[in-house]
Short mmCIF file of N, CA and C in Angstrom, two decimals:
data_model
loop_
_atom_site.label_atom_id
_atom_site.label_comp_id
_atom_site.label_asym_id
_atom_site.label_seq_id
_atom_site.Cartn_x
_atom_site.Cartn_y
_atom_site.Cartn_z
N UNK A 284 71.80 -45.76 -31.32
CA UNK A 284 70.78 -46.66 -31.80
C UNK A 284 70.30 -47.60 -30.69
N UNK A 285 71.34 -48.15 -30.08
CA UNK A 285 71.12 -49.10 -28.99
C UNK A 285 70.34 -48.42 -27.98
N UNK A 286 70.15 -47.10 -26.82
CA UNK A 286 69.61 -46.46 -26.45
C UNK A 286 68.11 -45.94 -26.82
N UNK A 287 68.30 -46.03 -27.91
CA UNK A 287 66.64 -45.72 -28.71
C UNK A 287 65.75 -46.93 -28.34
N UNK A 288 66.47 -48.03 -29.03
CA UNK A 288 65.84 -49.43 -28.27
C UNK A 288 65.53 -49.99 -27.26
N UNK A 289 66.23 -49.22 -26.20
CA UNK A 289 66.12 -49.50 -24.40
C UNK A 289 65.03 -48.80 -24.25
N UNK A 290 64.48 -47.70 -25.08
CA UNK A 290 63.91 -46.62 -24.52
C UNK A 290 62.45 -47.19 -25.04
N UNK A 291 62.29 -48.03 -25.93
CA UNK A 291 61.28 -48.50 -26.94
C UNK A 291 60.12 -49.09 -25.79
N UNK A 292 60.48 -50.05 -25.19
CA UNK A 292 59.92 -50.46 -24.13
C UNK A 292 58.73 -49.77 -23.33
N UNK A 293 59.50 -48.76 -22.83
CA UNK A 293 59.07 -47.66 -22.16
C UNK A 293 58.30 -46.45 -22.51
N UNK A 294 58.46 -46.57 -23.77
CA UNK A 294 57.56 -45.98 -24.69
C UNK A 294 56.30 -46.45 -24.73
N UNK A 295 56.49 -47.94 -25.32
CA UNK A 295 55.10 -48.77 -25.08
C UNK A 295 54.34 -48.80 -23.89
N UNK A 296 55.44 -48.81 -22.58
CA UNK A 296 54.20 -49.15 -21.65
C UNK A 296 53.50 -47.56 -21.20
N UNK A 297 53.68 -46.46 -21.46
CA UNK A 297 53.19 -45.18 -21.65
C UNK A 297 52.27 -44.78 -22.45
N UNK A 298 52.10 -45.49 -23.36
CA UNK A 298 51.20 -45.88 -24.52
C UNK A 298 49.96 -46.30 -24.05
N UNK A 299 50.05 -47.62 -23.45
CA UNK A 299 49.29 -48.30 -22.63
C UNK A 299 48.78 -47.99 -21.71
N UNK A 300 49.46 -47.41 -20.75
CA UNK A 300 48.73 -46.35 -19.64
C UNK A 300 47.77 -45.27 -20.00
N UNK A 301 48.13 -44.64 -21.01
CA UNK A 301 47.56 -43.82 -21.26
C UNK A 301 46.19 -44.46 -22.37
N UNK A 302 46.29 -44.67 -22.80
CA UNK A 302 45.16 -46.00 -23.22
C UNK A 302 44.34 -46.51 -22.18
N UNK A 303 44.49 -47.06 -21.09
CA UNK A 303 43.75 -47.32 -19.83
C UNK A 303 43.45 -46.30 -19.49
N UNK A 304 44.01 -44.99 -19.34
CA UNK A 304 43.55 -44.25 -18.21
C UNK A 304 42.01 -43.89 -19.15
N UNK A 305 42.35 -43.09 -20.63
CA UNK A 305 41.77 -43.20 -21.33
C UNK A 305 39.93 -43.98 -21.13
N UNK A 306 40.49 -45.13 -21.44
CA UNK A 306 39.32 -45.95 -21.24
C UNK A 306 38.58 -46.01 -19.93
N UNK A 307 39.29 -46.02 -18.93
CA UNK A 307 38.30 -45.45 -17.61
C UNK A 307 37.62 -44.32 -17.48
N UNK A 308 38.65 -42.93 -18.10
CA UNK A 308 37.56 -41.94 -17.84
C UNK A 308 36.36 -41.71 -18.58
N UNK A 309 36.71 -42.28 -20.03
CA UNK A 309 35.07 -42.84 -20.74
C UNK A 309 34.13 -43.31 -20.17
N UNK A 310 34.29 -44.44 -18.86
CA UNK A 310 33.32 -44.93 -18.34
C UNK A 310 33.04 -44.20 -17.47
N UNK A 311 33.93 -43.58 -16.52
CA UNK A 311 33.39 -42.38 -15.83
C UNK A 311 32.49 -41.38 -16.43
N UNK A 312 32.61 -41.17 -17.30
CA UNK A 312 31.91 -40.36 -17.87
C UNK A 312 30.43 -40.67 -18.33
N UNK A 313 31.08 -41.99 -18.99
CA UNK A 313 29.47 -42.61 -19.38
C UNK A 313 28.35 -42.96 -17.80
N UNK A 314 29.14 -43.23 -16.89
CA UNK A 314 28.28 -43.18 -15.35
C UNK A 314 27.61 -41.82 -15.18
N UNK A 315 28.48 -40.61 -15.10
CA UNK A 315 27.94 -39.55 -14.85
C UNK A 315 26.26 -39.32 -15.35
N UNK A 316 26.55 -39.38 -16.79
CA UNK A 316 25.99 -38.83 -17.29
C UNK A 316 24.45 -40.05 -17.06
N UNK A 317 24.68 -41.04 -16.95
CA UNK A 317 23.76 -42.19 -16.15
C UNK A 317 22.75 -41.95 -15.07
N UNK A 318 23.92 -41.76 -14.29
CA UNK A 318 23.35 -41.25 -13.09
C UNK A 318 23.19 -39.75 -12.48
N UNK A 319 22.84 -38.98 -13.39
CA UNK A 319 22.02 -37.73 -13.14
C UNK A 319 20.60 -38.52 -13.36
N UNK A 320 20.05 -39.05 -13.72
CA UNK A 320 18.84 -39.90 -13.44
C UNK A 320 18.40 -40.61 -12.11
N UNK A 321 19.16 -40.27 -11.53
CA UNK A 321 18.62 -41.13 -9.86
C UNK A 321 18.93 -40.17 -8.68
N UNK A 322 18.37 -40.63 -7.72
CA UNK A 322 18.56 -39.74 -6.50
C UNK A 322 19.66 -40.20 -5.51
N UNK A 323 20.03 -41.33 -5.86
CA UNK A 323 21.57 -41.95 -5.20
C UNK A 323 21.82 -43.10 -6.26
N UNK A 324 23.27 -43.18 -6.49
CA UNK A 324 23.75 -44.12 -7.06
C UNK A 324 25.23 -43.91 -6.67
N UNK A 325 25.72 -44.89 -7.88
CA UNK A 325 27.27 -45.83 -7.21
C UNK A 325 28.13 -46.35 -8.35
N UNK A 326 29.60 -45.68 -8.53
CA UNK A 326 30.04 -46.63 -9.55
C UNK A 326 30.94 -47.20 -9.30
N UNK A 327 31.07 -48.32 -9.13
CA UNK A 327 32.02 -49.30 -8.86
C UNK A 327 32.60 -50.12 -10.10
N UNK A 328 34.16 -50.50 -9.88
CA UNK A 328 34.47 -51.26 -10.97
C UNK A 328 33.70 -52.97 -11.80
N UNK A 329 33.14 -53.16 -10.61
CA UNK A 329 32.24 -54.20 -11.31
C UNK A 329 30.86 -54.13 -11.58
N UNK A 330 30.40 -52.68 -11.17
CA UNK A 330 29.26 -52.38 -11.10
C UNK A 330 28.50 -51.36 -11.16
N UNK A 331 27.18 -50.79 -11.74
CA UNK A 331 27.06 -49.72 -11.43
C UNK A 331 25.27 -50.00 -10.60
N UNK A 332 24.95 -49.17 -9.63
CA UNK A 332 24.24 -49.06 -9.31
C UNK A 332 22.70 -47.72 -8.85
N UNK A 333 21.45 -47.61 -9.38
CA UNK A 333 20.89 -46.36 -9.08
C UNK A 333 19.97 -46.43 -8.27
N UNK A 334 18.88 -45.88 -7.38
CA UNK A 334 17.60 -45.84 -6.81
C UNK A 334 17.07 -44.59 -6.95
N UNK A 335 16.10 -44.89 -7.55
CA UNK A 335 15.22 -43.74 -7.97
C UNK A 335 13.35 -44.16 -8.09
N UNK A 336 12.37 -43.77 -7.05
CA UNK A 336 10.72 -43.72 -7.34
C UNK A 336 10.66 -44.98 -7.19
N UNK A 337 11.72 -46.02 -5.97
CA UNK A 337 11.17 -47.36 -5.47
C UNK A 337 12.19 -48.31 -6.77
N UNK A 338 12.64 -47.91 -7.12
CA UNK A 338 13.35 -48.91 -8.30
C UNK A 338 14.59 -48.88 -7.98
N UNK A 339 15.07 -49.81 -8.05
CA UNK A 339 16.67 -50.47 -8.09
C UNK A 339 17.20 -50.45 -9.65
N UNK A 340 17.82 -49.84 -10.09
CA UNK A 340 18.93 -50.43 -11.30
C UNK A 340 19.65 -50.59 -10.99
N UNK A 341 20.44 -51.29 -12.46
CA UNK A 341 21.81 -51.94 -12.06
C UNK A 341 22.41 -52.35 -13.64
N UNK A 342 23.66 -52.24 -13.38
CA UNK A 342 24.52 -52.99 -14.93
C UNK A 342 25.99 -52.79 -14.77
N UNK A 343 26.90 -52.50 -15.80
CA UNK A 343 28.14 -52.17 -16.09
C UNK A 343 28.46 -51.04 -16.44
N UNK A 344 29.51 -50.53 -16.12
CA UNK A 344 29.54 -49.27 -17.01
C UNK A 344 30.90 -49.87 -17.74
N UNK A 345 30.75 -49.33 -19.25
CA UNK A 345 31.65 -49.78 -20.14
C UNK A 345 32.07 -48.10 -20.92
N UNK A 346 33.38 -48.05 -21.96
CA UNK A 346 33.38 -46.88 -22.76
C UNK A 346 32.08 -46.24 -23.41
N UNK A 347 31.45 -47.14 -23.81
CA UNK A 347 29.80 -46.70 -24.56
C UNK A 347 28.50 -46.38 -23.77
N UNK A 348 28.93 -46.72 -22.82
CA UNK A 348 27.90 -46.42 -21.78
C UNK A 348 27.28 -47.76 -20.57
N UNK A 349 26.24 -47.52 -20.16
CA UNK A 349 25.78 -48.59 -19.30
C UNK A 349 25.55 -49.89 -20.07
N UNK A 350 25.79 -50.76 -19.70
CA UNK A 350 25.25 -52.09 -20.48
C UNK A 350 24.47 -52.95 -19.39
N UNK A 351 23.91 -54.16 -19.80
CA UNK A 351 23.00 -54.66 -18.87
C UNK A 351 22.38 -54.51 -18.21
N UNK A 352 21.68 -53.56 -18.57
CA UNK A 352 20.58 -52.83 -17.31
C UNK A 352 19.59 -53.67 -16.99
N UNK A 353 19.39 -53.72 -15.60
CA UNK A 353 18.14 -54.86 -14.94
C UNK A 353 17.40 -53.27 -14.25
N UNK A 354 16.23 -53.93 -13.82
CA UNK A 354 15.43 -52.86 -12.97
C UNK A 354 14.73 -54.19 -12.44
N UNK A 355 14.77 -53.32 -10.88
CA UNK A 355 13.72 -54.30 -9.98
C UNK A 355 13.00 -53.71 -9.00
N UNK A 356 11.81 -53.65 -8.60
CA UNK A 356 11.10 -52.97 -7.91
C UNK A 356 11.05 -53.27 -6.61
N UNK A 357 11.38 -51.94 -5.76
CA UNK A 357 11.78 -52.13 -3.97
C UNK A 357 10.15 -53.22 -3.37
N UNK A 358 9.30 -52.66 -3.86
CA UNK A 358 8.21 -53.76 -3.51
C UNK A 358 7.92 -55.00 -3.80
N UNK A 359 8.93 -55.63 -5.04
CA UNK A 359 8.98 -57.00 -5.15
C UNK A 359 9.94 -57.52 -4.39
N UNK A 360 10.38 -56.68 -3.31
CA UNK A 360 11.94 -57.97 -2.41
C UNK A 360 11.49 -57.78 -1.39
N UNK A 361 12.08 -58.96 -0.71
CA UNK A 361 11.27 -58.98 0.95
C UNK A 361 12.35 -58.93 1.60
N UNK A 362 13.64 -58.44 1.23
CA UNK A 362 14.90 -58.58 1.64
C UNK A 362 16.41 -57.99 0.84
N UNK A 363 17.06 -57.14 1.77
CA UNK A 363 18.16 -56.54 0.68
C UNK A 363 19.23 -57.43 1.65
N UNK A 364 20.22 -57.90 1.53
CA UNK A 364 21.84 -58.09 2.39
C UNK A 364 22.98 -57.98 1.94
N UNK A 365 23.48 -58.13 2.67
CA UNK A 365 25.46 -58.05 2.52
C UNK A 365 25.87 -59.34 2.36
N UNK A 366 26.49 -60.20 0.94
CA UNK A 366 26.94 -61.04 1.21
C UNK A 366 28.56 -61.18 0.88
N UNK A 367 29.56 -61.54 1.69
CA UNK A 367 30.86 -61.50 1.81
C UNK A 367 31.07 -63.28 1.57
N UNK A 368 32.32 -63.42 0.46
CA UNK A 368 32.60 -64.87 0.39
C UNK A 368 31.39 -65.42 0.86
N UNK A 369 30.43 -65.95 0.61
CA UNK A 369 28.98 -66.30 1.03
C UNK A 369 28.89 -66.37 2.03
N UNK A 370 28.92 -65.49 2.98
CA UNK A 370 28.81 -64.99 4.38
C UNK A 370 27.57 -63.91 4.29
N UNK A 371 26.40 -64.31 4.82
CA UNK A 371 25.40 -63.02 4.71
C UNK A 371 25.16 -62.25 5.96
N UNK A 372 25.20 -61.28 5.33
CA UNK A 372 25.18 -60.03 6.84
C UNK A 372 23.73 -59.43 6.50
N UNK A 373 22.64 -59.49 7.52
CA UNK A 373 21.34 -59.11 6.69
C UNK A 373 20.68 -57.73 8.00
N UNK A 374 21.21 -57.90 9.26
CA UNK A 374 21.46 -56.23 10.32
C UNK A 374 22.79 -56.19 10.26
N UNK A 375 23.09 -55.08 9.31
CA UNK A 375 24.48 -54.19 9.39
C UNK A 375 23.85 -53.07 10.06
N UNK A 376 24.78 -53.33 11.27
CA UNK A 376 24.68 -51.73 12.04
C UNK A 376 25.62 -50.56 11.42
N UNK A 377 24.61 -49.73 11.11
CA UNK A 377 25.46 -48.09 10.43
C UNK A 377 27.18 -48.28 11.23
N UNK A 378 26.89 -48.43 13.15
CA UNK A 378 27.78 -47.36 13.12
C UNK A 378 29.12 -48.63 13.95
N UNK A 379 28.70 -49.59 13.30
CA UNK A 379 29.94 -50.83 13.63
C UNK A 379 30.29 -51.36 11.56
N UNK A 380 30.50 -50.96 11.03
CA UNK A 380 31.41 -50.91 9.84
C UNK A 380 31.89 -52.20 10.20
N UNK A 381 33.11 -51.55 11.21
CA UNK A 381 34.16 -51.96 11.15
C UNK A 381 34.45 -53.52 11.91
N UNK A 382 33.64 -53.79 12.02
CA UNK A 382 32.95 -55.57 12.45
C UNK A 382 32.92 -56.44 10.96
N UNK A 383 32.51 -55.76 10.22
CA UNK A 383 32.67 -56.89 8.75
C UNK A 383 34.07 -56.92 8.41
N UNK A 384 34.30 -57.95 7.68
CA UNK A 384 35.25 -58.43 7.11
C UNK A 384 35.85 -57.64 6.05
N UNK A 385 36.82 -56.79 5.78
CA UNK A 385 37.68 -55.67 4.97
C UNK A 385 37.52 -56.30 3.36
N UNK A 386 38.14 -57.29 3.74
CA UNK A 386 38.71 -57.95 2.22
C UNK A 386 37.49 -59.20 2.12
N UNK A 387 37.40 -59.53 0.37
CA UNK A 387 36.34 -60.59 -0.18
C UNK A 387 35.57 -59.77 -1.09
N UNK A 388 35.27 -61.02 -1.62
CA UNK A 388 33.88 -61.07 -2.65
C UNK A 388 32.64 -59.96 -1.88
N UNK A 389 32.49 -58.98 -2.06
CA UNK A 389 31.12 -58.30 -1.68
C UNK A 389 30.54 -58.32 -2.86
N UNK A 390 28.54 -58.33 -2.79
CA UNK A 390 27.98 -58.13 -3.18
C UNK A 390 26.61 -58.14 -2.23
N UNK A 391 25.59 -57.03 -3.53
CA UNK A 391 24.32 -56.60 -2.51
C UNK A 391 23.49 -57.91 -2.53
N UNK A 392 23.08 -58.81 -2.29
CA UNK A 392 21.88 -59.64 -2.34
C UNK A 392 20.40 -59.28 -2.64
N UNK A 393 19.90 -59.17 -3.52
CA UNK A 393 18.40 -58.53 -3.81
C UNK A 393 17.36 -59.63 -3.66
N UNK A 394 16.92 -60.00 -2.36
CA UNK A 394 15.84 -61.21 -2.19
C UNK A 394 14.41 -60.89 -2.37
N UNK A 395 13.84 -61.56 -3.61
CA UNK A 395 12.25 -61.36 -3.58
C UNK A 395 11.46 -61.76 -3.06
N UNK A 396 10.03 -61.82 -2.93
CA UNK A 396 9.23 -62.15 -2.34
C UNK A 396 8.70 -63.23 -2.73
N UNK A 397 8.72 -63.45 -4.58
CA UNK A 397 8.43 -65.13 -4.93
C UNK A 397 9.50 -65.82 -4.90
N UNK A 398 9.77 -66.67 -5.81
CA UNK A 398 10.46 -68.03 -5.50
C UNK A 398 11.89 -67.53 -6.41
N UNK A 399 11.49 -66.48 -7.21
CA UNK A 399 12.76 -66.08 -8.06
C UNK A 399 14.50 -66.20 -6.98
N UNK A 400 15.01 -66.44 -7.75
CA UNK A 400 16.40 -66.55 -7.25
C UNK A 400 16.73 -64.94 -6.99
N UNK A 401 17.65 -64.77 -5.91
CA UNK A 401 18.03 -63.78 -5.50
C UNK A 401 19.10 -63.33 -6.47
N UNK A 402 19.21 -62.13 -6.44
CA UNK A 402 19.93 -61.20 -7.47
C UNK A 402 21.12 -60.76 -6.91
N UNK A 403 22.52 -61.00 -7.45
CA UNK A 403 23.94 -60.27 -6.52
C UNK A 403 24.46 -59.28 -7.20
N UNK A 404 24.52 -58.41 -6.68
CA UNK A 404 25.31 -56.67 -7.47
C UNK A 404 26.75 -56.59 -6.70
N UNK A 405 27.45 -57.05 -7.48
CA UNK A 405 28.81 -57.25 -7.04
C UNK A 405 29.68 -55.76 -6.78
N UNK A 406 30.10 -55.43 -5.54
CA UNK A 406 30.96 -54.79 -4.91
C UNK A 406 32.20 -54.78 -4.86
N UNK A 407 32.92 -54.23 -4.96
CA UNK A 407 34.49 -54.01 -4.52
C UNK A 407 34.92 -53.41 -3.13
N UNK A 408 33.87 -52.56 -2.96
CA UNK A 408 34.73 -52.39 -1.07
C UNK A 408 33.52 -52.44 -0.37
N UNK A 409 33.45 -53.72 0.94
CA UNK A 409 32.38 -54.52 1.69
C UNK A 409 32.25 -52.84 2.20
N UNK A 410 32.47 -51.98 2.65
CA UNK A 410 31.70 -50.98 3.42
C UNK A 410 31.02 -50.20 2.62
N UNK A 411 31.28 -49.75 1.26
CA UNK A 411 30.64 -48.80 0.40
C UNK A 411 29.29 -49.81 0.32
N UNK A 412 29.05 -51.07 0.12
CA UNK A 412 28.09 -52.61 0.03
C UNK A 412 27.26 -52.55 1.09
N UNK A 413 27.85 -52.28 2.54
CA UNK A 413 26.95 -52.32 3.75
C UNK A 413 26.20 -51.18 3.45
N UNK A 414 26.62 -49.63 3.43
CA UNK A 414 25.84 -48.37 3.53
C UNK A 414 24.19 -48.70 2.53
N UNK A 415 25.05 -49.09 1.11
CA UNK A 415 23.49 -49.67 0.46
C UNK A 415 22.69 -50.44 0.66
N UNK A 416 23.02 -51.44 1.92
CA UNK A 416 22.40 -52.69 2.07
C UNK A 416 21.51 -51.48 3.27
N UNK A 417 22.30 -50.93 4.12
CA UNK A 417 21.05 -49.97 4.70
C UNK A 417 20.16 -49.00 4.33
N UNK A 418 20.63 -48.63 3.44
CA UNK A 418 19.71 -47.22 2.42
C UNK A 418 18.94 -48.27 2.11
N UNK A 419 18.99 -49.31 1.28
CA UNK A 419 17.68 -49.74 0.81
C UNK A 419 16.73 -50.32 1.68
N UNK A 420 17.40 -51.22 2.72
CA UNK A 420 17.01 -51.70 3.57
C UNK A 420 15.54 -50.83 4.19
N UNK A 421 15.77 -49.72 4.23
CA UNK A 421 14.92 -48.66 4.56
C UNK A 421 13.57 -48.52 4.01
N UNK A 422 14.04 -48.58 2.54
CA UNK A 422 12.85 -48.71 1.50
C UNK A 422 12.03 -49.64 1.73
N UNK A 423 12.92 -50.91 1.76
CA UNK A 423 12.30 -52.18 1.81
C UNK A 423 11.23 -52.78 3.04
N UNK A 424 11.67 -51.80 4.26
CA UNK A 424 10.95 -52.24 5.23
C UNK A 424 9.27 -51.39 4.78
N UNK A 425 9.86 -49.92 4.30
CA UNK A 425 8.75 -49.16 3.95
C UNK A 425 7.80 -50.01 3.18
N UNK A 426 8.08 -50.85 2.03
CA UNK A 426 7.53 -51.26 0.88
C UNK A 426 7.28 -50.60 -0.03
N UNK A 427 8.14 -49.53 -0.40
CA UNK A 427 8.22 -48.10 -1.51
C UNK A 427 8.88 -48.60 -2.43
#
């Protein structure tokens, strides 16, 4: 009896794992199926991101699917950057990465052209953050 009870524990936290794992691959899933709609996108744990025909989206991915979707148009920003612990990196060179800072707060900065406040799409790893800050960057100079 006593053994059954040691084991109880351990039961639960297997339970739980599997419950999490669970719940992530839902959101994986719910991304997938998201982002077959864009021509590059990104799913990150705090974020999901698409570009597709000059447009930026953006939201969460949750078990049910995307939530909070914003859209913003590459021709309304006069500016994409990297901002780390509010450190802005606005020329990330492709092929020096490894010059930014590893660890911190990343997010993309989306700066417009009117007076609107700039927009942050929060990141989890500053280098997957730089590559987009150059892909769009691209657009943005285009005005596409």
């Amino acid at each position: 009896m006593e053994r059954g009870l040691l084991w109880l524990p351990l039961l639960a936290t297997f339970i739980g794992l599997a419950w999490a794992g669970s719940a992530e691959y839902k959101k994986l899933e719910a991304y997938k199926v998201w982002a077959d709609n864009f021509d590059q996108a990104k799913y990150d744990l705090y974020s999901v991101i698409g570009y597709r025909n000059g447009q930026i989206t953006w939201g969460k991915a949750t078990r049910k699917g995307i939530i909070n979707l914003q859209t913003v148009a590459i021709a309304d920003l006069s500016d994409v950057s990297l901002d780390i612990d509010g450190q802005t990196f606005a020329d990330i060179d492709p092929e020096n990465l490894d010059n930014l800072p590893s660890k911190g707060k990343a997010a993309l900065s989306l700066n417009y052209k009117t007076d609107k406040d700039s927009t942050k799409i929060p990141f989890t790893q500053t280098d997957l953050a730089a590559k987009w800050v150059n892909y769009l960057q691209k657009f943005v100079a285009l005005g596409i």
